[in-house]
Each structure stands twice: as structure tokens, then as C-alpha cells.
Short mmCIF file of C-alpha atoms in Angstrom, two decimals:
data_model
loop_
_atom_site.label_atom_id
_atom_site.label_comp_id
_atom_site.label_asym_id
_atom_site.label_seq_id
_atom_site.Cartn_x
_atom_site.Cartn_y
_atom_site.Cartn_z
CA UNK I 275 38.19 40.30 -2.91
CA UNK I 276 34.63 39.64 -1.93
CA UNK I 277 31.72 39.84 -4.67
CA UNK I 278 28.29 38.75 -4.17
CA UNK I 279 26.13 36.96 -7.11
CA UNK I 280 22.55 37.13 -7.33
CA UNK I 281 20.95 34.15 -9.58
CA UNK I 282 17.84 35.75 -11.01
CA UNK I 283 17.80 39.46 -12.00
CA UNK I 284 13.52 38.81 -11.93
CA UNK I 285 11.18 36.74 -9.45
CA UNK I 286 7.50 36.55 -9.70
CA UNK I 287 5.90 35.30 -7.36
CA UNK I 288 1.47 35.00 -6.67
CA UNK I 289 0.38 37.14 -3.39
CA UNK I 290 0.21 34.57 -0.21
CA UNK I 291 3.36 32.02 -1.99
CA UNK I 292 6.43 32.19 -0.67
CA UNK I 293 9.34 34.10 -2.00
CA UNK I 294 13.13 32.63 -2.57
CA UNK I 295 15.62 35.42 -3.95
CA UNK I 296 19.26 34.07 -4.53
CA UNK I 297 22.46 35.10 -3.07
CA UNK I 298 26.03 33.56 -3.57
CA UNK I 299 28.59 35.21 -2.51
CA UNK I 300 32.68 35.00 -3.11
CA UNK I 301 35.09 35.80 0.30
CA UNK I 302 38.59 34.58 1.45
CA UNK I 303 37.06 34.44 5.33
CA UNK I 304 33.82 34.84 6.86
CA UNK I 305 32.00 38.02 5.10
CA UNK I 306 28.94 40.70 6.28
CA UNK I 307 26.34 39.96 4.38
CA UNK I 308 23.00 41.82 3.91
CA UNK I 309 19.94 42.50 2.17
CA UNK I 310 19.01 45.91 0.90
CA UNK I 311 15.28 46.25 -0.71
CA UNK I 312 14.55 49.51 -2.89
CA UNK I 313 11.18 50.40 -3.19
CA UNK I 314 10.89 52.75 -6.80
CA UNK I 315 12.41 56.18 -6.64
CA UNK I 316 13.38 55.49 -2.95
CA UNK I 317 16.45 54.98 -0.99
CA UNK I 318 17.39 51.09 0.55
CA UNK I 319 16.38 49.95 3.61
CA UNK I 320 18.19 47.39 5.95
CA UNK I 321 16.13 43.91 5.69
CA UNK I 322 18.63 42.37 7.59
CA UNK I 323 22.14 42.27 7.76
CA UNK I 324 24.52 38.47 8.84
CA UNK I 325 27.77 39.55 10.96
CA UNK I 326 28.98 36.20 11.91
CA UNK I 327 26.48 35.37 14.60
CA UNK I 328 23.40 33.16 14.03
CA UNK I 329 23.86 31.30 10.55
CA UNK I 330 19.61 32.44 10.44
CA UNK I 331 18.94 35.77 10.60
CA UNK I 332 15.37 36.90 10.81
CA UNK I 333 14.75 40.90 9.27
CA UNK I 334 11.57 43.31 8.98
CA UNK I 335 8.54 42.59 7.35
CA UNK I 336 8.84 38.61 7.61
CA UNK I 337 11.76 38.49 5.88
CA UNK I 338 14.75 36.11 7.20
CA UNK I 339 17.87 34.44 5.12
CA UNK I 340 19.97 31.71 6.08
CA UNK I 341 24.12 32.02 5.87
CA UNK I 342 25.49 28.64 4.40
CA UNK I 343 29.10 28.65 4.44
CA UNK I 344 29.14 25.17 2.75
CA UNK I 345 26.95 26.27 0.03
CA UNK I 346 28.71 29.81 -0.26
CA UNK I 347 25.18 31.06 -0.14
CA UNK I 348 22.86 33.68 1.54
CA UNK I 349 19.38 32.99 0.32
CA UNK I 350 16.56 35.31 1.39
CA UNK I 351 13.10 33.94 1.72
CA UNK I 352 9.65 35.08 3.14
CA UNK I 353 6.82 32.35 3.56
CA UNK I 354 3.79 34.75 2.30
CA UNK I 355 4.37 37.21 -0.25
CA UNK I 356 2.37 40.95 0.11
CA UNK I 357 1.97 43.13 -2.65
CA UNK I 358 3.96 45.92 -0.52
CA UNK I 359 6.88 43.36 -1.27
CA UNK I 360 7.52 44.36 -4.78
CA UNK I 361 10.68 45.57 -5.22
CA UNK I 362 13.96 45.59 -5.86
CA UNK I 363 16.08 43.57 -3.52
CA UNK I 364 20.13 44.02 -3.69
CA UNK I 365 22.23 41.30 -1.94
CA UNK I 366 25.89 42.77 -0.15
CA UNK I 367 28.80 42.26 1.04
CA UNK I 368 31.02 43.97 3.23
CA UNK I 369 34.67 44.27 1.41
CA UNK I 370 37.77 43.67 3.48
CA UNK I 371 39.63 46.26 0.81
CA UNK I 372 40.53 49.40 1.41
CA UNK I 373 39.08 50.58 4.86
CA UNK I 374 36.81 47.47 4.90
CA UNK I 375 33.79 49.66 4.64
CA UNK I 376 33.12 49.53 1.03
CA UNK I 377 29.57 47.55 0.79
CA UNK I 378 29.64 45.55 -2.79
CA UNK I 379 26.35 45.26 -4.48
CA UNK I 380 24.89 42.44 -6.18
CA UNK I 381 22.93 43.20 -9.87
CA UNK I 382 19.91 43.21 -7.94
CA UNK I 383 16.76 41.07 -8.24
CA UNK I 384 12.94 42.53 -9.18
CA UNK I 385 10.58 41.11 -7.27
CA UNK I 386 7.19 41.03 -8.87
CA UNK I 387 3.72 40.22 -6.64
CA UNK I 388 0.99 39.10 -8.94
CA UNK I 389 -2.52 39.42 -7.41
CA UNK D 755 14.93 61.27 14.57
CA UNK D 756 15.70 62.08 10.96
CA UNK D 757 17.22 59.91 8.42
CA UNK D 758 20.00 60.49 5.58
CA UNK D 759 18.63 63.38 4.02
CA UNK D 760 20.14 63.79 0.67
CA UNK D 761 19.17 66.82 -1.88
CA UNK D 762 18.35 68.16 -4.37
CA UNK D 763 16.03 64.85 -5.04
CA UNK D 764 16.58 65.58 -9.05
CA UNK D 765 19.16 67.46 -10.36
CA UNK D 766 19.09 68.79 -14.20
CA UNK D 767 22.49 69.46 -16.32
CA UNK D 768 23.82 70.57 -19.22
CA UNK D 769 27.34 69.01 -20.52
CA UNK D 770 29.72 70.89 -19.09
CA UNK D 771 28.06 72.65 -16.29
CA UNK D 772 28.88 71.25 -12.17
CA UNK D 773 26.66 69.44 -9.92
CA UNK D 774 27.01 69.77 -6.31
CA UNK D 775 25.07 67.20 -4.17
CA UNK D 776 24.29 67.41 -0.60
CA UNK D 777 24.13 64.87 2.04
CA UNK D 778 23.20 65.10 5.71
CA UNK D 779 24.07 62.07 7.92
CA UNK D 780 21.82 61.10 10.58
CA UNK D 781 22.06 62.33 13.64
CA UNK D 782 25.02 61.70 15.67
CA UNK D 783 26.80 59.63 12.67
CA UNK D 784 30.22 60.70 11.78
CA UNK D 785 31.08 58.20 9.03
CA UNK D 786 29.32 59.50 5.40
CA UNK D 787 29.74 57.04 1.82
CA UNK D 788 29.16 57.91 -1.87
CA UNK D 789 27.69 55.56 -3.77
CA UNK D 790 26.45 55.50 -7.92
CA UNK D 791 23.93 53.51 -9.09
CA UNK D 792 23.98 53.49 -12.98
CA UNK D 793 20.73 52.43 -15.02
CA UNK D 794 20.04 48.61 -14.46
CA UNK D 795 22.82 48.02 -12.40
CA UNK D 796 23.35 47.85 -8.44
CA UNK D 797 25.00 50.33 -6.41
CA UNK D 798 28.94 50.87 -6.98
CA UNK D 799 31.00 52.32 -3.82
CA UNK D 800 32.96 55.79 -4.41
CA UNK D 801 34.17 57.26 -1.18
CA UNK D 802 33.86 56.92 2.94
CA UNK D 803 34.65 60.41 4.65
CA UNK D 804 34.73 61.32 8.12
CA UNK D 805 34.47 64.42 9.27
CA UNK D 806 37.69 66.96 7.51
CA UNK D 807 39.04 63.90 6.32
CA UNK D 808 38.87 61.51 3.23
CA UNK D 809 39.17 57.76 4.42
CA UNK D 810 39.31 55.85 1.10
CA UNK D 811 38.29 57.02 -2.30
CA UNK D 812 39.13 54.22 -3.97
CA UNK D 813 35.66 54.44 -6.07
CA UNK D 814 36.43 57.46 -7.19
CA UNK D 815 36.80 58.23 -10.57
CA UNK D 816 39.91 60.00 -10.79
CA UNK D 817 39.29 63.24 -12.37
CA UNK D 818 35.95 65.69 -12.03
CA UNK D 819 34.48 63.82 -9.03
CA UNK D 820 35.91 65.46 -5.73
CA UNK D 821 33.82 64.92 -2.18
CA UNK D 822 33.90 66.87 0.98
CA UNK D 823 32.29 66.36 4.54
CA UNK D 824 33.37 69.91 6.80
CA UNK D 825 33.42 70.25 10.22
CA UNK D 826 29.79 72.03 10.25
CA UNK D 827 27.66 71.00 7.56
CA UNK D 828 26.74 68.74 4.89
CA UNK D 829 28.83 65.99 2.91
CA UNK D 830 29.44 67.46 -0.87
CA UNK D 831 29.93 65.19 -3.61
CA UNK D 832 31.02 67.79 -6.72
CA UNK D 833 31.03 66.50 -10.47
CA UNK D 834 32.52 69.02 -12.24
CA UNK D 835 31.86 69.77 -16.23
CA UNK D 836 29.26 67.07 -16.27
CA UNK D 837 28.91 64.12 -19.39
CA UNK D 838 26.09 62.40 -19.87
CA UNK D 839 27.85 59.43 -18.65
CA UNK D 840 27.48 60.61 -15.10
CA UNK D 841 23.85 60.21 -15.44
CA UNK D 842 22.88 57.63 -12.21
CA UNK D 843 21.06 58.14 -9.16
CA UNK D 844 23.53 58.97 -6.62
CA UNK D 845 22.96 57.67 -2.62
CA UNK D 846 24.78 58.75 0.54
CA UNK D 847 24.72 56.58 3.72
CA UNK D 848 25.72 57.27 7.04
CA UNK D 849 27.23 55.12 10.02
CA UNK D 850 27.23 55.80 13.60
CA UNK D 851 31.14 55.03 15.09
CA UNK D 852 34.66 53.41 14.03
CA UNK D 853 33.63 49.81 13.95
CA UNK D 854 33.65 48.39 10.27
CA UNK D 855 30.54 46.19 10.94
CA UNK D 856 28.50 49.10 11.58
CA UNK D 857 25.17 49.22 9.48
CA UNK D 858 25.33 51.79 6.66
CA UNK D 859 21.88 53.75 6.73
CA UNK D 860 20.99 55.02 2.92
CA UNK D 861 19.54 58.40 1.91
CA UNK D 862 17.06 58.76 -0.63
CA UNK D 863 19.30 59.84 -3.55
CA UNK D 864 19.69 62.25 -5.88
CA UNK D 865 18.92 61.56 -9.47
CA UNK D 866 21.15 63.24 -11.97
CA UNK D 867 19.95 63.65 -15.78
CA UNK D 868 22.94 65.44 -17.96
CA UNK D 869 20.82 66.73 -21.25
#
């Protein structure tokens, strides 16, 4: 079964630094991964999703992450932190159970700007 | 064109009364998923429904959770005789065809407090 760990359940990070959130994930073959971001009280939007193309996928607002099947990982970074950034940002993983549709959610990490 | 639109936004209960949530899928999309999000945690899959049928419900939990998605109309996801336990923020997405990589697009949620 796939599963998808992310390392720190909080960032901060100072406006204008750049921004590393942490993504490992578990699969028996090559995996779907994405990002998710959830602003507060909102639904998730698509930052950008890894379907077994590029190994660096580039998403909206600056954001990119790099698959690393070596390293089991699927880091997401941003060179220059905005305030609009803070958030919380869910790492997933398409599941090949079932009808291979079921998206498994990492904890989550908060991303906090500081000014 | 419109996203998931998911309502009510907030939903109120008492133990023991039913909640009936709504989900629209985005236009054209044929593919609708459940999933819960407790307090603090990420998002945990329940069902994928096409349209008159029920695809996998593996998430489910096995008794007083049902789902629907009709030929005309919205997806229903019914919680009958409500605990406080089923207190989460529930989120509907939608996907467009049959492929499995498809993106899932997320609605806005539905909060449910059981008093």
C-alpha cells in the first residue's frame, strides 16, 4: 500500500527566504504524487501534481518539487516566501487499492510567514 | 466555469438527528469522492461514485454513512443518527473521465459540529 510521510507538521519561515516542506513517501512501483495547500476554512487547491513524467515539476504560485525515487522523496520548495503562502500544505499519493483512485493524505504541514 | 460546490458550508446537529450533505461536481465531471478530515489530521478517503453507481466505498464506515450521486442532481453523503464523533469538515472532489491519473478538483467543504 502506498502512504506518504510528511517530516515537519510546522515550518516557519521569514517573508523573501525560501521555503522546504518535506515529503517521503512509501509505494511498491512508481506513485502520483501531489501537493494540496489549504488556505483556513477553504477547500485544497492543486499546487502541482508528479505522474511519472519530469522527475521536476514546477506548480502555481512559484511553487515546484522534485520526485527522487532514490531518496523515496517528494520535497516541495519555493525560493521566496509571500505572506499569501501561509497555509496548510498536505502531501498525496495516489493508492493503487481499490479502484486506484483513493488519494492518501499526509498529516499535513503549517506553513507560517513571519514578516 | 464553476467549481465543486459543496453545501450547506456549516451544518449544526444534535446526537441523533441526520445530516445530509450536498455536492455538485464541476461541470462536465462524472467521477464524485467523499473525503473526512478530522481535527488536526489530513484528509481520509470514504467513497468514489459515478453517476447511479458506487465504485469503491472502501472508506466507508460501515454503518450510518450511506452516499448517493443520481442521474440528475447532486452527490449525497447521509450520516444518519449523528455522534459527536462524526464531527470533521467533510470535502467532495470531482474528476473529469475514466483515467485513474485524473486530477481530483476539491470543494470547499462542509463543516459538521454534532452538539
Amino acid at each position: 500500500a502506498q502512504s506518504v510521510t510528511q517530516l515537519d507538521s510546522h515550518v516557519s519561515v521569514s517573508e523573501g527566504t525560501p521555503v522546504l516542506l518535506r515529503c517521503n513517501y512509501s509505494s511498491s512501483y512508481s506513485p502520483s504524487l501531489f501537493w494540496y495547500v489549504q488556505h483556513p476554512n477553504k477547500g485544497l487547491q492543486l499546487l502541482l501534481k508528479y505522474t511519472s513524467a519530469a522527475t521536476l515539476v514546477k506548480g502555481i504560485n512559484g511553487f515546484e518539487a522534485e520526485f527522487k525515487k532514490s531518496e523515496t522523496s517528494f520535497h516541495l520548495t519555493k525560493p521566496s516566501a509571500h505572506m499569501s503562502d501561509a497555509a496548510e500544505y498536505f502531501c498525496v499519493v495516489r493508492t493503487s487499492s481499490g479502484s486506484a483512485r483513493q488519494l492518501t493524505f499526509g498529516s499535513g504541514t503549517q506553513l507560517t510567514v513571519l514578516p | 466555469n464553476a467549481g465543486v460546490m459543496q453545501n450547506p458550508r456549516h451544518l449544526v446537529r444534535r446526537r441523533g438527528q441526520e445530516a445530509r450533505l450536498r455536492c455538485s461536481p464541476m461541470k462536465g465531471h462524472s467521477h464524485v469522492y467523499w473525503y473526512r478530515q478530522l481535527p488536526e489530521e489530513g484528509l481520509k478517503f470514504m467513497v468514489y461514485l459515478q453517476k447511479e453507481n458506487i465504485i469503491d466505498e472502501s472508506g466507508m464506515p460501515k454503518e450510518r454513512f450511506s452516499a448517493e450521486f443520481p442521474k440528475e442532481g447532486p452527490s449525497i453523503l447521509r450520516i444518519q443518527q449523528v455522534v459527536r464523533g462524526d464531527s470533521a469538515a467533510y470535502f467532495c472532489a470531482s474528476s473529469l473521465n475514466r483515467e485513474p491519473q485524473e486530477t481530483q478538483y476539491f470543494g470547499p467543504g462542509t463543516r459538521l459540529l454534532v452538539l
